mmCIF file of C-alpha atoms in Angstrom:
data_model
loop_
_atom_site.group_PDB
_atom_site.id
_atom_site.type_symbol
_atom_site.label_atom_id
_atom_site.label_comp_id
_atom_site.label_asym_id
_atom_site.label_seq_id
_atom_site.Cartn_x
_atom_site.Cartn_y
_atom_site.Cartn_z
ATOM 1 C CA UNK X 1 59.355 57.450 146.378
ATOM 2 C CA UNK X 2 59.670 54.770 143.716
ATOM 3 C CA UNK X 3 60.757 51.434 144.721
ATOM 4 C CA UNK X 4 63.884 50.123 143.063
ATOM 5 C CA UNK X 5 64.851 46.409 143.465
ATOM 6 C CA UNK X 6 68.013 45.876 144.477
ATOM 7 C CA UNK X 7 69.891 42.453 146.166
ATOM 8 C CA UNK X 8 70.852 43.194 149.671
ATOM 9 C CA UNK X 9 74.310 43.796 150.512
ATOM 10 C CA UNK X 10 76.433 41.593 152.858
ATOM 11 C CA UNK X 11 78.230 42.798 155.803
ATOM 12 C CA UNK X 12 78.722 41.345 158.653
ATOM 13 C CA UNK X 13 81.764 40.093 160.738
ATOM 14 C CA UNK X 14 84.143 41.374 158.279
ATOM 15 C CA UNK X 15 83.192 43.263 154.609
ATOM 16 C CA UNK X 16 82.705 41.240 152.164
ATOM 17 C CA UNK X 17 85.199 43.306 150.278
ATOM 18 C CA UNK X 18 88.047 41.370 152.000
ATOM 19 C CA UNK X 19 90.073 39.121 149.030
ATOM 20 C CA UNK X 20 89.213 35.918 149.254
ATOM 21 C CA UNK X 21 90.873 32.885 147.486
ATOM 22 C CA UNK X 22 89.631 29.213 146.807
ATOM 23 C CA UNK X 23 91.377 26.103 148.545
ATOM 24 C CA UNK X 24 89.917 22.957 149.114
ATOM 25 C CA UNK X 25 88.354 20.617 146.943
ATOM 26 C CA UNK X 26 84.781 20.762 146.069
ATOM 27 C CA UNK X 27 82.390 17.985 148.357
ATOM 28 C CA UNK X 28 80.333 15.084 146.351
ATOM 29 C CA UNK X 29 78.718 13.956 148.656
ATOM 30 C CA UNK X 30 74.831 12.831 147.711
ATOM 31 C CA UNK X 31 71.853 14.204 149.613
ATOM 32 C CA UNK X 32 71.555 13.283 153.472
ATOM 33 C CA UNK X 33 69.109 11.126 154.653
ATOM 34 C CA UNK X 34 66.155 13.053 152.905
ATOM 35 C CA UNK X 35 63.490 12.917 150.371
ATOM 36 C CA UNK X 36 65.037 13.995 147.080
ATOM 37 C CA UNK X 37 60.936 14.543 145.411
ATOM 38 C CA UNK X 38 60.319 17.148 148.399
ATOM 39 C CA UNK X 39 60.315 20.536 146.108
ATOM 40 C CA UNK X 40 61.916 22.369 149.468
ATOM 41 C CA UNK X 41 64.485 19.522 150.300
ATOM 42 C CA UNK X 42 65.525 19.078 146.876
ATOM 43 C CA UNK X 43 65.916 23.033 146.188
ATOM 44 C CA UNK X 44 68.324 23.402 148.984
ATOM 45 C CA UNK X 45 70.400 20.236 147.366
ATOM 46 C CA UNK X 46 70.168 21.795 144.082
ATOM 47 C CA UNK X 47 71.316 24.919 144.791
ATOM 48 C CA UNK X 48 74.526 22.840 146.550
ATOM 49 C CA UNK X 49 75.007 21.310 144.100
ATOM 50 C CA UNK X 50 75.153 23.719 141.484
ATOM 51 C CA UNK X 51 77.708 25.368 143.757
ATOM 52 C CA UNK X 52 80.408 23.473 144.805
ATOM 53 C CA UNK X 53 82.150 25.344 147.336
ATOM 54 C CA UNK X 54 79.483 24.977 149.350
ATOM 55 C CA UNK X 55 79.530 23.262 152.405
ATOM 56 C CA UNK X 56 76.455 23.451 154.312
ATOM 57 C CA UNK X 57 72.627 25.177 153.211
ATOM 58 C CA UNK X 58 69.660 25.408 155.165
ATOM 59 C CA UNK X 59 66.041 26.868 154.503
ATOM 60 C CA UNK X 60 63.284 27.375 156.614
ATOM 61 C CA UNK X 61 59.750 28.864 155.374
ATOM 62 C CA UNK X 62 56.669 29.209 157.401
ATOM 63 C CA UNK X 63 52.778 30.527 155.786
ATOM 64 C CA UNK X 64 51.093 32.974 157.834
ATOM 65 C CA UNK X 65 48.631 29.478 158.706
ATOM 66 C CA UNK X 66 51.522 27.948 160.480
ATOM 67 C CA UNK X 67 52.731 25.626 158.110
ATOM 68 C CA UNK X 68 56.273 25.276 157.443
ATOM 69 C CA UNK X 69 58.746 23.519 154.928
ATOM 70 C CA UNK X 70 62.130 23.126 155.606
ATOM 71 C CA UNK X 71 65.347 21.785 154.144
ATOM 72 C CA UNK X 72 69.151 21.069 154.759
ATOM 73 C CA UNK X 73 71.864 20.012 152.655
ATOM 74 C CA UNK X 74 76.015 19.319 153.949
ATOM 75 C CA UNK X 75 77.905 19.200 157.434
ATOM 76 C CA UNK X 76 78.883 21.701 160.061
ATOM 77 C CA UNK X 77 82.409 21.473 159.298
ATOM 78 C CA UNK X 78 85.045 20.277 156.958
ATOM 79 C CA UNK X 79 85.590 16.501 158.585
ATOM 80 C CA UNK X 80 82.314 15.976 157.373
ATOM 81 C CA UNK X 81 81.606 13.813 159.759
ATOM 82 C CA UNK X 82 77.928 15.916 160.965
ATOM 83 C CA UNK X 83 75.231 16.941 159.033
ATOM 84 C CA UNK X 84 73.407 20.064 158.763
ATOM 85 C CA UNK X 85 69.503 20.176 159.706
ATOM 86 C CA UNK X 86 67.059 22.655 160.482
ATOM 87 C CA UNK X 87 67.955 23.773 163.901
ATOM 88 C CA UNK X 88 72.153 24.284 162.989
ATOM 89 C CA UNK X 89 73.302 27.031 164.580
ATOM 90 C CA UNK X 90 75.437 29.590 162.645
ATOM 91 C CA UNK X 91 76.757 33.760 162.218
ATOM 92 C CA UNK X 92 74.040 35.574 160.895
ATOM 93 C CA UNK X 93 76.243 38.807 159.866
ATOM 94 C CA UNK X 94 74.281 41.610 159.273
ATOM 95 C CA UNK X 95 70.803 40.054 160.185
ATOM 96 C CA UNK X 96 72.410 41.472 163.583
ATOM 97 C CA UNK X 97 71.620 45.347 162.528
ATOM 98 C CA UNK X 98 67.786 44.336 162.733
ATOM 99 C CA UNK X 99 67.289 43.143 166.303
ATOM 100 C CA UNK X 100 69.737 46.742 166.929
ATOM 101 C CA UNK X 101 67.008 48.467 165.388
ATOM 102 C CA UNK X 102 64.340 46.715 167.033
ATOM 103 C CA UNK X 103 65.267 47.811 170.164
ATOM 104 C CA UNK X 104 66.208 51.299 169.207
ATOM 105 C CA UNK X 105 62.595 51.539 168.294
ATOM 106 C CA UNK X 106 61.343 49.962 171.321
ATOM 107 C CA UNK X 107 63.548 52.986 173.371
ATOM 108 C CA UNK X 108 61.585 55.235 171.016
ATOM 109 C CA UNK X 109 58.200 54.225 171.894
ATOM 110 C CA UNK X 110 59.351 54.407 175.750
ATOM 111 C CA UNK X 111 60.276 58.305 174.899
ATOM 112 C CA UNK X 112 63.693 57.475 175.303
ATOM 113 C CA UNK X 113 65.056 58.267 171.926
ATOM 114 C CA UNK X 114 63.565 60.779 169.609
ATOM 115 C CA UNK X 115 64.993 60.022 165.747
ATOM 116 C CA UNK X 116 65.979 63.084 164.854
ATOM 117 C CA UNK X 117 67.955 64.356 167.377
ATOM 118 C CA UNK X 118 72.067 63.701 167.776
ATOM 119 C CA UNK X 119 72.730 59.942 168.257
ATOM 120 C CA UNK X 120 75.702 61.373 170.438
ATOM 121 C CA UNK X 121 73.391 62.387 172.949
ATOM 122 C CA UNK X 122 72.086 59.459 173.702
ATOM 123 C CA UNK X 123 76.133 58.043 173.921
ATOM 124 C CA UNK X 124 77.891 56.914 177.113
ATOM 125 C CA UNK X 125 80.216 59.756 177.548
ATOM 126 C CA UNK X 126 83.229 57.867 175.796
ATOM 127 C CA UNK X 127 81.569 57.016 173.219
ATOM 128 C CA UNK X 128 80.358 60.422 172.647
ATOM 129 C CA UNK X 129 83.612 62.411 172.839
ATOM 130 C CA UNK X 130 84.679 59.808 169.801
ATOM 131 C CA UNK X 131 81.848 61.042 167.424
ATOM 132 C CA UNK X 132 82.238 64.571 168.518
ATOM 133 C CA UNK X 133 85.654 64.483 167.532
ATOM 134 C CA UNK X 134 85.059 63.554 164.271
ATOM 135 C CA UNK X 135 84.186 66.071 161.145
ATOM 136 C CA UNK X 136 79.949 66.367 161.229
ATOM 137 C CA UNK X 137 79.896 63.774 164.158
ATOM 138 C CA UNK X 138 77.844 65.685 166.121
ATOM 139 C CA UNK X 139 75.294 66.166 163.540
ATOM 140 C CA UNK X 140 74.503 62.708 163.006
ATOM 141 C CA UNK X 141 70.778 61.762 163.995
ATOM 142 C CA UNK X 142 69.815 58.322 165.161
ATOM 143 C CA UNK X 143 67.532 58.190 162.318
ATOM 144 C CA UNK X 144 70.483 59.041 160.189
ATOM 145 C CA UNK X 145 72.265 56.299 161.630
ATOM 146 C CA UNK X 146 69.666 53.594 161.464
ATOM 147 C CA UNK X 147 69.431 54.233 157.619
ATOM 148 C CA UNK X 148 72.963 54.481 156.788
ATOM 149 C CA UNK X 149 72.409 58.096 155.974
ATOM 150 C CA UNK X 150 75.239 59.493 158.365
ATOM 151 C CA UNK X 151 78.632 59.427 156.323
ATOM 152 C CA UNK X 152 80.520 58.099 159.105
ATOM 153 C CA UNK X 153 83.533 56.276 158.276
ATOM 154 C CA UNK X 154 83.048 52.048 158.344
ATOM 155 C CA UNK X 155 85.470 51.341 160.865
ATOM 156 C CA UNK X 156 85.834 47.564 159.090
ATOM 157 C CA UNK X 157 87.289 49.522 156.415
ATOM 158 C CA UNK X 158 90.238 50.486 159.062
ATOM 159 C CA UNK X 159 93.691 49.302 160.135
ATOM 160 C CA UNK X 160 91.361 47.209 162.659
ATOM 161 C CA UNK X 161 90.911 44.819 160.026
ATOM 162 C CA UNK X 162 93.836 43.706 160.059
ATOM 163 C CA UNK X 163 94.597 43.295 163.925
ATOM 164 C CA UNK X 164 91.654 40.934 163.589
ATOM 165 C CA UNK X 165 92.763 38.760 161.170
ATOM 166 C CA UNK X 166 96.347 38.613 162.747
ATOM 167 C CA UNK X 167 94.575 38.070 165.814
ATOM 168 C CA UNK X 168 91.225 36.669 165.516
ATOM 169 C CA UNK X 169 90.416 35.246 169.356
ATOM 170 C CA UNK X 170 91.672 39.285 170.513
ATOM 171 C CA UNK X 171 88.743 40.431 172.716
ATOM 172 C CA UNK X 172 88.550 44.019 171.057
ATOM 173 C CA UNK X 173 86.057 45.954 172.920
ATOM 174 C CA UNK X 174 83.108 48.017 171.101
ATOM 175 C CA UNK X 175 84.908 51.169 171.572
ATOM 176 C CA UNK X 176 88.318 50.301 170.931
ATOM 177 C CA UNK X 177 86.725 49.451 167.649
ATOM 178 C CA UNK X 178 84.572 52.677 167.611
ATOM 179 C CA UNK X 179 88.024 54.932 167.768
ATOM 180 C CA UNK X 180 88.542 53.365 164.049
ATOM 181 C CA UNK X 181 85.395 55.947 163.143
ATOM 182 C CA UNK X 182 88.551 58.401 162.790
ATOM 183 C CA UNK X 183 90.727 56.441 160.661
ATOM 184 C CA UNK X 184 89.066 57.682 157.605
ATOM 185 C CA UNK X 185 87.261 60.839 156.539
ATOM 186 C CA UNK X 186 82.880 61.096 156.104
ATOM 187 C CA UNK X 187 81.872 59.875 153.315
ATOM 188 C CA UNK X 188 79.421 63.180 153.213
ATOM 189 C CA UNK X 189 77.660 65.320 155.572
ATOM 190 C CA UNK X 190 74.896 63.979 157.566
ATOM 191 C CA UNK X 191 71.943 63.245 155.614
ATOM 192 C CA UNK X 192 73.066 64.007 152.245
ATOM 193 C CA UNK X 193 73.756 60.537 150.594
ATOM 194 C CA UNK X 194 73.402 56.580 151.488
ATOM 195 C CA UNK X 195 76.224 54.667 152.179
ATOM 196 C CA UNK X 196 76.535 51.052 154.544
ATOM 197 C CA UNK X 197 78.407 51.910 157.244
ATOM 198 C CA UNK X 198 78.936 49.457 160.079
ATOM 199 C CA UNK X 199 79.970 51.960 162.298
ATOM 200 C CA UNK X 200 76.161 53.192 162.446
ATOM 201 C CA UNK X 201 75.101 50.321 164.559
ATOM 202 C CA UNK X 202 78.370 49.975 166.741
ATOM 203 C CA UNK X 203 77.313 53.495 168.079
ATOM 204 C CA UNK X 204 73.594 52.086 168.285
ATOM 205 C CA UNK X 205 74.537 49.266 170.340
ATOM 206 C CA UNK X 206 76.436 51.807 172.541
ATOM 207 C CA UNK X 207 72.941 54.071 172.662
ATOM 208 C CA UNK X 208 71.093 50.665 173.916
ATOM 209 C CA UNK X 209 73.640 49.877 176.698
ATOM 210 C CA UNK X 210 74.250 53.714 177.922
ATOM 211 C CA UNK X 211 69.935 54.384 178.005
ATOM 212 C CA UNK X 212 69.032 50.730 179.829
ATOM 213 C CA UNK X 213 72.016 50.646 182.102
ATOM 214 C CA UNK X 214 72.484 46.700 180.638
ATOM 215 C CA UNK X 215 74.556 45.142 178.340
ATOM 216 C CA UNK X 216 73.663 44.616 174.533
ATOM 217 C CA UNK X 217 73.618 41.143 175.383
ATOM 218 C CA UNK X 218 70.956 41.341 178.645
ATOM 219 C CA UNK X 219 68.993 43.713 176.326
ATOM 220 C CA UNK X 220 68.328 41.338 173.175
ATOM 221 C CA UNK X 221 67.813 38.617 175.900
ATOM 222 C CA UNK X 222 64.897 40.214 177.516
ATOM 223 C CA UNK X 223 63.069 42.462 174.768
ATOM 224 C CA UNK X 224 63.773 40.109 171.866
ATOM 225 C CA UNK X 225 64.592 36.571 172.525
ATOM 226 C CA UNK X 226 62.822 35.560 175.451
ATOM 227 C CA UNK X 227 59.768 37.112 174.371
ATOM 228 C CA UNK X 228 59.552 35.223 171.404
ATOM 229 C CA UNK X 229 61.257 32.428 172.714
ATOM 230 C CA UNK X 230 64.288 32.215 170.460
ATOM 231 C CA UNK X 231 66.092 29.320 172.477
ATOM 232 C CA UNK X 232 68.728 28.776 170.120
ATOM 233 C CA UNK X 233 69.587 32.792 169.521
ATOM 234 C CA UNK X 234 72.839 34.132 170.828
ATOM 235 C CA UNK X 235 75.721 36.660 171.266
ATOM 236 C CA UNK X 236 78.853 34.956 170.045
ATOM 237 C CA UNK X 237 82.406 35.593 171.769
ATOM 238 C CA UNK X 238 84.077 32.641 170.880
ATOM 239 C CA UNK X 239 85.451 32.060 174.325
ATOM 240 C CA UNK X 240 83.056 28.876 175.124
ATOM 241 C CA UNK X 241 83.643 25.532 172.999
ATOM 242 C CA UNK X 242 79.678 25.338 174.092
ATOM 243 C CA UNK X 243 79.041 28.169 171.983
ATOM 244 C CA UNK X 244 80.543 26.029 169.124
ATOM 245 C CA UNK X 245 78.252 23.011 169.624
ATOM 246 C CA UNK X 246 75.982 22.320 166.999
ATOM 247 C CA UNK X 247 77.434 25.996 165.173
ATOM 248 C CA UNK X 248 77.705 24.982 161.585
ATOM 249 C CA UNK X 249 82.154 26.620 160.258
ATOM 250 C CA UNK X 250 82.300 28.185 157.152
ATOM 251 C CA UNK X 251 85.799 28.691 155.623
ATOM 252 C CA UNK X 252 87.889 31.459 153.559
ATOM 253 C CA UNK X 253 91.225 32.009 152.796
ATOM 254 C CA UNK X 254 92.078 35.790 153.162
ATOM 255 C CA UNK X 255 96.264 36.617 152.219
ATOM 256 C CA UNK X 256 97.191 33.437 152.560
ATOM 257 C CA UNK X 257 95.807 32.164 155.545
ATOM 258 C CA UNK X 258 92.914 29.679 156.204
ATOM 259 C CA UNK X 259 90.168 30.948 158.594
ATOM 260 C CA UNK X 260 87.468 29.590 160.482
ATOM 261 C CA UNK X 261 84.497 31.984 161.273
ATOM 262 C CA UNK X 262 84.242 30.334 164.860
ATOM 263 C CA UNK X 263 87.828 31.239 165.641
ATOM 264 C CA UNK X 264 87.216 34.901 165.513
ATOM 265 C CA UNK X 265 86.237 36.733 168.855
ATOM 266 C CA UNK X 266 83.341 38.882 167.655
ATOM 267 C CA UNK X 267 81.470 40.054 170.398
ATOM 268 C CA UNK X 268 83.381 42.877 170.977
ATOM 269 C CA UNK X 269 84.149 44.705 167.538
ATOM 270 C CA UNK X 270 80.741 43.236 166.074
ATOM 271 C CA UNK X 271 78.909 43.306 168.819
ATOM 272 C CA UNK X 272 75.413 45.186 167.490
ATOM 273 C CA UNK X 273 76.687 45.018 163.904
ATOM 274 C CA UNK X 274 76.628 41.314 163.240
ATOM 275 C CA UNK X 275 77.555 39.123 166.537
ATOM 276 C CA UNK X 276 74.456 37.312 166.385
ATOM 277 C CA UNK X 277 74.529 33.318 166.165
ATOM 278 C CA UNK X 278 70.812 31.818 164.788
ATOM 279 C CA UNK X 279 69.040 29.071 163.212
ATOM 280 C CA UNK X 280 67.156 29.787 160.393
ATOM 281 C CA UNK X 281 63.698 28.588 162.349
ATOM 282 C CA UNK X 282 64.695 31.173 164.997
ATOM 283 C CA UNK X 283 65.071 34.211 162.541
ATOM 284 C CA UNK X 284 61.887 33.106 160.761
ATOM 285 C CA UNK X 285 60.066 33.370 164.534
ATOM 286 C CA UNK X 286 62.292 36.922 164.670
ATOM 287 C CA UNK X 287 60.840 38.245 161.829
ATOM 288 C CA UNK X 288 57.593 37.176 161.836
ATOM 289 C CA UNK X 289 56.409 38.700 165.566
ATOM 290 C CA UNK X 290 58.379 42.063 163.906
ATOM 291 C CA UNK X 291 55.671 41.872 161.744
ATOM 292 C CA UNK X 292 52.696 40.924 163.909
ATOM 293 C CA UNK X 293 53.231 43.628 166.154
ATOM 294 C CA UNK X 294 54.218 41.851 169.270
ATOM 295 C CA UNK X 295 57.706 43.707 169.571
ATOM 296 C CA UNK X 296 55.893 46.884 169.084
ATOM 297 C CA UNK X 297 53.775 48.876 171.378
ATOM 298 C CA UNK X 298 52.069 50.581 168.220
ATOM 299 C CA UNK X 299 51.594 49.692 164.966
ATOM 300 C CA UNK X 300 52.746 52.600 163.129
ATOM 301 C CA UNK X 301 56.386 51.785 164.838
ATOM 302 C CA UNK X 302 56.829 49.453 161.735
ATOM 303 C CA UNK X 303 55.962 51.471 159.409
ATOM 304 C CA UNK X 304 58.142 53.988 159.965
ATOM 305 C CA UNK X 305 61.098 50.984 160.311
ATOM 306 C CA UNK X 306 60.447 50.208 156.269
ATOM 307 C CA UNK X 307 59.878 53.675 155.340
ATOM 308 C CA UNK X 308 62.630 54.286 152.266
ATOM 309 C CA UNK X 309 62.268 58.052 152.499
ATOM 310 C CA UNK X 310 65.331 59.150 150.445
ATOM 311 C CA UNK X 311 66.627 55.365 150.191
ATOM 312 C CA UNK X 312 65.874 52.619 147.429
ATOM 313 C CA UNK X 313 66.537 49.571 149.253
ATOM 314 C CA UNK X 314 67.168 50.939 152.778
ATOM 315 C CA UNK X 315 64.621 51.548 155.484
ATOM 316 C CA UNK X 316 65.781 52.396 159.181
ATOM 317 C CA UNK X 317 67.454 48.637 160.012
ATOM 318 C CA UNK X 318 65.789 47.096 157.746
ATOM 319 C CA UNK X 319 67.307 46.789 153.920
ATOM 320 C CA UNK X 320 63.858 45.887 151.292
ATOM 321 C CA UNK X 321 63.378 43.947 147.810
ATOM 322 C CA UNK X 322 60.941 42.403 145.042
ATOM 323 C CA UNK X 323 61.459 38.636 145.438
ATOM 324 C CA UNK X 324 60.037 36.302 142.668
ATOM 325 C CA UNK X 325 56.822 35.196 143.316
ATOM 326 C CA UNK X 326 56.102 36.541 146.383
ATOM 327 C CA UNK X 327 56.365 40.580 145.578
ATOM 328 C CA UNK X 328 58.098 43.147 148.101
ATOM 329 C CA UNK X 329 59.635 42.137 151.404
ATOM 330 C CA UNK X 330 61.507 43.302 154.191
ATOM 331 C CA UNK X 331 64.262 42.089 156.227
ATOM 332 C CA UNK X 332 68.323 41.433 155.959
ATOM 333 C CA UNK X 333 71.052 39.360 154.771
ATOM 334 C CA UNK X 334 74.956 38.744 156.097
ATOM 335 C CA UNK X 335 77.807 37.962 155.143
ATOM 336 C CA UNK X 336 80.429 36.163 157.568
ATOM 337 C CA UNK X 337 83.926 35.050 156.256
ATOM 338 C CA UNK X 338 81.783 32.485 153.564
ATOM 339 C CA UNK X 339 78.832 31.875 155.623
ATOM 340 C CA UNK X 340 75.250 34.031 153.797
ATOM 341 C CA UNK X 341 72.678 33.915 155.893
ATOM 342 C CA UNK X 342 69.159 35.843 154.619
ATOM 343 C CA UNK X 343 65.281 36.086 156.399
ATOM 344 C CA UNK X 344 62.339 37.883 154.539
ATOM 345 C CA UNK X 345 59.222 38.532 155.573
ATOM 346 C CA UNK X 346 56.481 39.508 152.470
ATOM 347 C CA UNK X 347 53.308 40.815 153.628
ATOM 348 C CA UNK X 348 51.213 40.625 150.095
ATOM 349 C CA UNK X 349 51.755 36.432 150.067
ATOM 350 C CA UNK X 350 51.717 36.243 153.836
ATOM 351 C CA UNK X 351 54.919 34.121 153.439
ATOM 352 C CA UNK X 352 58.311 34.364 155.908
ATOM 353 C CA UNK X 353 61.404 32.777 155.164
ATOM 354 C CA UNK X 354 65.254 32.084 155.936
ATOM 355 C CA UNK X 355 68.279 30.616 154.254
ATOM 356 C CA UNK X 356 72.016 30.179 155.196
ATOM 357 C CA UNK X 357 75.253 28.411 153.082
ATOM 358 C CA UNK X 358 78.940 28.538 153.952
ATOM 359 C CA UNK X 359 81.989 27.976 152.221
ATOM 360 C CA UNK X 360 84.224 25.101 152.468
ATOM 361 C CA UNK X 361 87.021 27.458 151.573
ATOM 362 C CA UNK X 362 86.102 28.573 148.090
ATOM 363 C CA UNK X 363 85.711 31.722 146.830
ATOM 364 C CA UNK X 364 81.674 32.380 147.201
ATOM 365 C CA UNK X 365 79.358 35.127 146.555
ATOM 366 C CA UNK X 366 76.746 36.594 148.846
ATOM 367 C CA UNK X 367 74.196 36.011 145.718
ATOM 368 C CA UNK X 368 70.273 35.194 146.321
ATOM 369 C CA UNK X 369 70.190 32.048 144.010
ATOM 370 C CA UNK X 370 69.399 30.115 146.914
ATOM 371 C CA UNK X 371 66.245 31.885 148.125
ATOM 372 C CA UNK X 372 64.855 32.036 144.256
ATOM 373 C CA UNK X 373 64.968 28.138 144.129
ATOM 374 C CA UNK X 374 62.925 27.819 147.390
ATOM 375 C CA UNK X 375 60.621 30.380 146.193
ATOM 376 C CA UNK X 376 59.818 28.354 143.340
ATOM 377 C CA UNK X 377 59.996 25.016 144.629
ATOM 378 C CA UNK X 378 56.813 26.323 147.359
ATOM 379 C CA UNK X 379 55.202 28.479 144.974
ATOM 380 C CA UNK X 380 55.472 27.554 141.573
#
């Protein structure tokens, strides 16, 4: 079907639909320790600079030749006291969904999981009886679910929400958070309409743990990141302070109350849907062995991962765009209390490429401005 450009939407530890409101003064500080004529470097600063609230940016970009450009811009947390560079950790949000899907596909091409039939029946038992109790539950596919296409209920959207923010180091387990699925009524019936649901890829997770007998966690270790060798890739739980080494903050204000992304517990209730901590070098490396094959057994596997079908921007964990310059791409972006964090790979100019900025505390949007100005500074 015809291909309709559209930004990608951020979810990720919390919807980005949460109110946010500004407070702290904006940073002017000058550029850190780097060439100011390097296109890259200076795009990242620019883009700070022509948003204040921001605290921190980072872009990584790597040619299909092996050459790379990278820049940095800011400090890991409000003290200012440590700069940013290209190997800072930080919550990639959403990004999460992909590596979910990865290995949903990599079940498929063991003939563990067949697309089309009920994603409860590849569900631990608990998890199951949950979906089955909700209104079309049992209809939903797992292809339905990996393209938002099921009309299940976002449990973010739920009274959950709000535990977590009254509570943010709670350990809430995946399926406490899954029973939120029937806090609200389907959006449709199965297959009939698009709508992001996070709730799609909390039951995924579930489908990757019940079929391998191993947590989410030993899963993405040993199909994804050791493979590839993502050494600075992670499931965050915020019960380590080594977790939080190196991890750049990003800031909001939600009713009142100032929060720090690290503070939240998230590898319960986010688990599969955005619990992921990266660099942007390490999503880069992500997406560009998606693309080479070496996660995949066959070739066609990918193809049928960017497939729209009845989507515009949505393949099957995968969301897909016309960037400037460098023509259609696949990939994902997330959004984490402040913190957007993007990675693109575009076939037709052989390019990949990654970007992150959080918030000091000011009210930010999860807008693309900062991937345009690295586009041009490399290719114009």
């Amino acid at each position: 079907m015809p291909f309709k450009p559209r930004p990608f939407v951020s979810a990720g530890l919390l919807l980005a639909t949460l109110a946010v409101v500004a407070c702290s003064e904006s940073p002017a500080d000058p550029g850190l320790d780097s060439d100011p004529t390097e296109p890259f470097q200076a795009a990242i600063e620019s883009f700070r600079a022509a948003n204040p609230g921001v605290l921190s940016a980072i872009g990584f970009l790597e040619h299909e030749n092996g050459t790379t450009v990278m820049g940095s811009d800011g400090f890991l947390d409000n003290s200012r006291m440590s700069v940013v560079g290209p190997d800072t950790k930080f919550s990639i949000g959403s990004i999460t969904k992909s590596f979910t899907a990865t290995m949903v596909f990599q079940l498929v091409e063991e003939g563990l999981v067949h697309l089309d039939q009920p994603l409860a029946l590849y569900l631990s038992p608990a998890f199951a009886a949950v979906l089955d109790s909700v209104q079309y539950g049992s209809d939903v596919t797992v292809r339905q679910a990996l393209c938002h296409r099921s009309g299940l209920y976002d449990y973010l959207m739920s009274p959950l929400q709000t535990q977590i923010l009254s509570e943010p180091a709670r350990v809430v387990t995946p399926l406490e958070a899954f029973q939120y699925v029937k806090s609200g009524a389907p959006d449709f019936a199965p297959g009939t309409d698009f709508n992001y649901s996070n709730t799609n890829f909390l039951a995924l997770g579930n489908l990757i743990e019940n079929l391998t007998g191993h947590s989410y966690e030993e899963e993405l270790q040993d199909r994804i990141l050791s493979p590839i060798g993502m050494a600075n890739t992670f499931m965050y739980d915020g019960s380590s302070a080594t977790q939080r080494v190196g991890m750049a903050h990003s800031y909001t204000t939600i009713g009142g109350t100032r929060f720090d992304i690290a503070d939240f517990a998230s590898g319960g209730w986010s688990l599969a849907v955005g619990g992921v901590i990266s660099t942007t070098r390490d999503l880069v490396e992500f997406l560009s062995a998606l693309a080479s094959g070496q996660l995949y057994d066959n070739s066609e596997t990918l193809d049928v991962m960017t497939d729209l079908g009845e989507n515009t921007w949505y393949g099957l964990g995968v969301q897909i765009d016309e960037q400037p310059l460098v023509g259609r791409c696949f990939g994902h972006g997330g959004y984490s209390f402040g913190s957007t964090a993007n990675v693109r790979h575009c076939p037709e100019a052989g390019v990949t490429f990654s970007a992150f900025y959080a918030s000091d505390g000011a009210t930010l949007g999860a807008h693309l401005d900062i991937l345009e100005r690295i586009l041009r500074a490399e290719f114009e």
